[in-house]
Amino acid sequence: DAKTTQPNSMESNEEEPVHLPCNHSTISGTDYIHWYRQLPSQGPEYVIHGLTSNVNNRMASLAIAEDRKSSTLILHRATLRDAAVYYCILSVNFGNEKLTFGTGTRLTIIP
Amino acid sequence: GAVVSQHPSWVICKSGTSVKIECRSLDFQATTMFWYRQFPKQSLMLMATSNEGSKATYEQGVEKDKFLINHASLTLSTLTVTSAHPEDSSFYICSAREGRFVGDTEAFFGQGTRLTVV
């Protein structure tokens, strides 16, 4: 399985943008890049996913490098409710592919 | 949007007893569901893949006779922790994805079940 590498932790001030990086240098052409987040004592929650082009939704933006070996999750204006562990995961597009979680990035929002 | 619901949210049981956790996909059919376990301050570890109408596929190191999985319908999978011991205390989470070609679809997760064995 292609692996991802994320910083263990990051801090950001409330109401400022947050850029969460993810390296996936062994990504294959059929791997989608998924981001999920997990709030304390809850199951993970979908954030965003993409293949090659940058993606935007109501929660965040996903910027994918041209060579696809890295990506960045962008929270445009962090709130205290965005404090969570963020996971960057690769997912192939065939079969009922399981999602394998790495250690993720623990994001702390400073009021 | 699609929702995956787990029940119960938390359970306390005595050592040696069995506990069943249910995972339901509420508005979509899931031929495959996944069961994860998460210890405090650790990431999610995949335990097994639950396949509707067939045997579950267990990850290496997970005892299939201890963690019984049944996926009897397209909307329900159950995980039974048999003869539970304190070391089985953990946060159990199920997940499901809609459709066959899933890379381009989001995964949905249950809210988790916190099991405490005393």
Short mmCIF file of C-alpha atoms in Angstrom, two decimals:
data_model
loop_
_atom_site.label_atom_id
_atom_site.label_comp_id
_atom_site.label_asym_id
_atom_site.label_seq_id
_atom_site.Cartn_x
_atom_site.Cartn_y
_atom_site.Cartn_z
CA ASP A 1 0.00 0.00 0.00
CA ALA A 2 1.20 3.48 -0.79
CA LYS A 3 2.01 5.35 2.43
CA THR A 4 1.46 8.88 3.57
CA THR A 5 3.56 11.03 5.86
CA GLN A 6 2.13 13.83 7.99
CA PRO A 7 3.50 16.00 10.80
CA ASN A 8 2.46 14.68 14.19
CA SER A 9 1.02 17.97 15.36
CA MET A 10 0.32 21.54 14.32
CA GLU A 11 -1.04 24.63 15.98
CA SER A 12 -2.97 27.49 14.50
CA ASN A 13 -4.67 30.60 15.75
CA GLU A 14 -8.41 30.81 15.61
CA GLU A 15 -9.86 32.51 12.53
CA GLU A 16 -6.64 32.08 10.57
CA PRO A 17 -6.06 29.72 7.63
CA VAL A 18 -4.47 26.35 8.29
CA HIS A 19 -2.38 24.40 5.81
CA LEU A 20 -1.99 20.70 6.67
CA PRO A 21 0.64 18.95 4.54
CA CYS A 22 0.79 15.34 3.43
CA ASN A 23 3.53 13.55 1.52
CA HIS A 24 2.72 10.50 -0.58
CA SER A 25 5.74 10.01 -2.81
CA THR A 26 4.83 6.41 -3.77
CA ILE A 27 1.30 7.27 -4.93
CA SER A 28 0.10 5.40 -8.00
CA GLY A 29 -1.95 6.76 -10.86
CA THR A 30 -5.19 5.24 -9.60
CA ASP A 31 -4.89 6.40 -5.98
CA TYR A 32 -7.32 9.00 -4.77
CA ILE A 33 -6.20 11.29 -1.96
CA HIS A 34 -8.69 11.34 0.90
CA TRP A 35 -8.75 13.45 4.05
CA TYR A 36 -10.70 12.57 7.15
CA ARG A 37 -10.72 14.10 10.59
CA GLN A 38 -11.54 12.69 13.98
CA LEU A 39 -12.86 14.79 16.79
CA PRO A 40 -12.34 13.51 20.34
CA SER A 41 -14.39 10.40 21.18
CA GLN A 42 -16.02 10.29 17.76
CA GLY A 43 -15.66 8.25 14.60
CA PRO A 44 -13.75 9.82 11.71
CA GLU A 45 -15.53 12.31 9.49
CA TYR A 46 -14.99 12.80 5.76
CA VAL A 47 -13.43 16.11 4.80
CA ILE A 48 -12.50 16.04 1.13
CA HIS A 49 -10.91 13.93 -1.59
CA GLY A 50 -9.36 14.38 -5.02
CA LEU A 51 -7.36 12.72 -7.76
CA THR A 52 -5.38 15.32 -9.71
CA SER A 53 -7.11 18.67 -9.66
CA ASN A 54 -7.54 20.92 -6.68
CA VAL A 55 -10.89 20.50 -4.94
CA ASN A 56 -13.08 22.78 -2.88
CA ASN A 57 -16.07 22.04 -0.70
CA ARG A 58 -17.85 23.70 2.19
CA MET A 59 -15.39 22.34 4.72
CA ALA A 60 -12.02 22.79 3.10
CA SER A 61 -9.86 22.93 0.01
CA LEU A 62 -7.45 20.30 -1.24
CA ALA A 63 -4.39 21.40 -3.15
CA ILE A 64 -2.64 18.57 -5.01
CA ALA A 65 0.89 18.96 -6.31
CA GLU A 66 1.37 18.59 -10.04
CA ASP A 67 3.40 15.40 -9.58
CA ARG A 68 0.82 14.19 -7.01
CA LYS A 69 3.54 13.30 -4.54
CA SER A 70 2.16 15.70 -1.97
CA SER A 71 -1.04 17.48 -1.08
CA THR A 72 -2.23 20.14 1.33
CA LEU A 73 -5.51 20.38 3.15
CA ILE A 74 -6.52 23.99 3.62
CA LEU A 75 -8.94 25.16 6.27
CA HIS A 76 -9.67 28.70 5.27
CA ARG A 77 -10.65 30.06 8.65
CA ALA A 78 -10.02 27.78 11.57
CA THR A 79 -12.46 27.62 14.45
CA LEU A 80 -12.18 25.87 17.77
CA ARG A 81 -14.42 23.13 16.39
CA ASP A 82 -11.73 22.28 13.84
CA ALA A 83 -9.46 20.95 16.56
CA ALA A 84 -9.08 17.29 15.63
CA VAL A 85 -6.72 14.67 14.25
CA TYR A 86 -6.54 14.94 10.47
CA TYR A 87 -5.73 11.86 8.41
CA CYS A 88 -4.47 11.84 4.83
CA ILE A 89 -5.20 8.47 3.19
CA LEU A 90 -4.75 7.02 -0.28
CA SER A 91 -7.57 4.98 -1.77
CA VAL A 92 -7.60 3.02 -5.01
CA ASN A 93 -10.66 3.14 -7.22
CA PHE A 94 -11.56 -0.50 -7.56
CA GLY A 95 -13.08 -3.08 -5.29
CA ASN A 96 -14.17 -2.31 -1.78
CA GLU A 97 -10.82 -0.97 -0.82
CA LYS A 98 -10.14 -0.60 2.86
CA LEU A 99 -8.84 2.65 4.25
CA THR A 100 -5.60 2.35 6.18
CA PHE A 101 -5.04 5.09 8.73
CA GLY A 102 -1.64 6.50 9.57
CA THR A 103 -0.85 8.54 12.64
CA GLY A 104 -2.38 11.75 11.30
CA THR A 105 -1.80 15.34 12.37
CA ARG A 106 -3.23 16.58 15.65
CA LEU A 107 -4.40 20.13 15.02
CA THR A 108 -4.68 22.45 18.00
CA ILE A 109 -6.52 25.73 17.59
CA ILE A 110 -5.41 28.56 19.82
CA PRO A 111 -8.19 30.98 20.84
CA GLY B 1 -26.07 12.36 3.25
CA ALA B 2 -25.45 8.72 3.98
CA VAL B 3 -25.14 7.77 7.61
CA VAL B 4 -23.61 4.85 9.41
CA SER B 5 -24.98 4.19 12.85
CA GLN B 6 -23.40 2.15 15.61
CA HIS B 7 -25.04 0.77 18.71
CA PRO B 8 -24.37 0.94 21.56
CA SER B 9 -22.26 4.07 21.96
CA TRP B 10 -20.71 2.67 25.09
CA VAL B 11 -20.87 -0.57 27.02
CA ILE B 12 -19.39 -1.91 30.22
CA CYS B 13 -19.21 -5.65 30.66
CA LYS B 14 -17.74 -8.14 33.05
CA SER B 15 -14.65 -10.09 32.15
CA GLY B 16 -15.53 -13.36 30.45
CA THR B 17 -18.81 -12.21 28.96
CA SER B 18 -19.57 -11.43 25.31
CA VAL B 19 -20.59 -8.12 23.80
CA LYS B 20 -22.27 -7.45 20.46
CA ILE B 21 -21.86 -4.19 18.56
CA GLU B 22 -24.14 -3.32 15.67
CA CYS B 23 -23.28 -1.24 12.62
CA ARG B 24 -26.02 -0.12 10.26
CA SER B 25 -25.95 1.79 7.02
CA LEU B 26 -29.10 3.87 7.23
CA ASP B 27 -29.79 4.98 3.69
CA PHE B 28 -27.54 2.95 1.45
CA GLN B 29 -26.60 -0.65 0.92
CA ALA B 30 -23.13 -1.70 1.93
CA THR B 31 -21.85 -4.99 0.59
CA THR B 32 -18.69 -4.38 2.59
CA MET B 33 -18.17 -2.86 5.99
CA PHE B 34 -14.97 -2.40 7.92
CA TRP B 35 -14.28 -2.75 11.64
CA TYR B 36 -11.56 -0.75 13.36
CA ARG B 37 -10.21 -0.64 16.89
CA GLN B 38 -8.60 2.38 18.45
CA PHE B 39 -6.66 2.48 21.70
CA PRO B 40 -6.18 5.79 23.58
CA LYS B 41 -3.95 8.27 21.74
CA GLN B 42 -3.41 5.86 18.88
CA SER B 43 -4.65 5.70 15.32
CA LEU B 44 -7.38 3.46 13.98
CA MET B 45 -6.29 -0.12 13.36
CA LEU B 46 -8.27 -2.14 10.85
CA MET B 47 -9.46 -5.39 12.38
CA ALA B 48 -11.49 -6.99 9.63
CA THR B 49 -13.47 -6.54 6.45
CA SER B 50 -17.07 -7.67 6.72
CA ASN B 51 -18.58 -9.06 3.52
CA GLU B 52 -22.32 -9.48 3.10
CA GLY B 53 -23.23 -13.14 2.75
CA SER B 54 -19.72 -14.46 3.21
CA LYS B 55 -16.99 -14.82 5.78
CA ALA B 56 -15.17 -11.81 7.08
CA THR B 57 -11.55 -11.19 6.21
CA TYR B 58 -9.40 -10.58 9.27
CA GLU B 59 -6.19 -8.58 9.43
CA GLN B 60 -3.05 -10.28 10.58
CA GLY B 61 -2.95 -10.73 14.33
CA VAL B 62 -6.69 -10.39 14.87
CA GLU B 63 -8.29 -13.51 16.36
CA LYS B 64 -11.30 -14.48 14.27
CA ASP B 65 -12.70 -16.71 17.01
CA LYS B 66 -12.60 -13.88 19.49
CA PHE B 67 -14.00 -11.15 17.27
CA LEU B 68 -16.96 -12.69 15.49
CA ILE B 69 -18.31 -10.74 12.55
CA ASN B 70 -21.66 -11.32 10.91
CA HIS B 71 -22.86 -9.39 7.87
CA ALA B 72 -26.29 -10.90 7.36
CA SER B 73 -27.84 -8.11 5.31
CA LEU B 74 -26.77 -5.24 3.09
CA THR B 75 -27.38 -2.76 5.88
CA LEU B 76 -26.19 -4.53 9.03
CA SER B 77 -22.91 -5.90 10.27
CA THR B 78 -22.28 -7.03 13.83
CA LEU B 79 -19.07 -7.46 15.79
CA THR B 80 -19.19 -9.76 18.81
CA VAL B 81 -16.32 -9.66 21.26
CA THR B 82 -16.39 -13.08 22.87
CA SER B 83 -15.05 -13.83 26.34
CA ALA B 84 -14.01 -10.24 26.74
CA HIS B 85 -11.05 -9.34 28.91
CA PRO B 86 -9.79 -5.97 30.16
CA GLU B 87 -7.24 -5.79 27.33
CA ASP B 88 -10.16 -5.77 24.87
CA SER B 89 -11.27 -2.44 26.29
CA SER B 90 -11.06 -0.06 23.37
CA PHE B 91 -12.97 2.21 20.99
CA TYR B 92 -14.51 0.16 18.17
CA ILE B 93 -15.53 1.91 14.96
CA CYS B 94 -17.26 0.63 11.84
CA SER B 95 -17.16 2.09 8.37
CA ALA B 96 -18.93 1.59 5.07
CA ARG B 97 -18.70 2.92 1.55
CA GLU B 98 -21.41 3.01 -1.04
CA GLY B 99 -20.91 1.41 -4.40
CA ARG B 100 -18.29 -0.82 -5.91
CA PHE B 101 -15.77 1.65 -7.25
CA VAL B 102 -14.95 3.41 -4.10
CA GLY B 103 -11.80 5.45 -4.56
CA ASP B 104 -13.91 8.35 -5.73
CA THR B 105 -16.45 8.05 -2.93
CA GLU B 106 -16.30 9.06 0.69
CA ALA B 107 -16.28 6.56 3.50
CA PHE B 108 -18.82 6.88 6.27
CA PHE B 109 -18.00 6.03 9.85
CA GLY B 110 -20.11 5.14 12.82
CA GLN B 111 -19.87 7.21 15.96
CA GLY B 112 -17.90 4.46 17.65
CA THR B 113 -18.52 2.14 20.60
CA ARG B 114 -16.45 2.47 23.72
CA LEU B 115 -16.07 -0.93 25.34
CA THR B 116 -14.89 -1.19 28.91
CA VAL B 117 -14.29 -4.65 30.34
CA VAL B 118 -14.12 -4.82 34.13
#
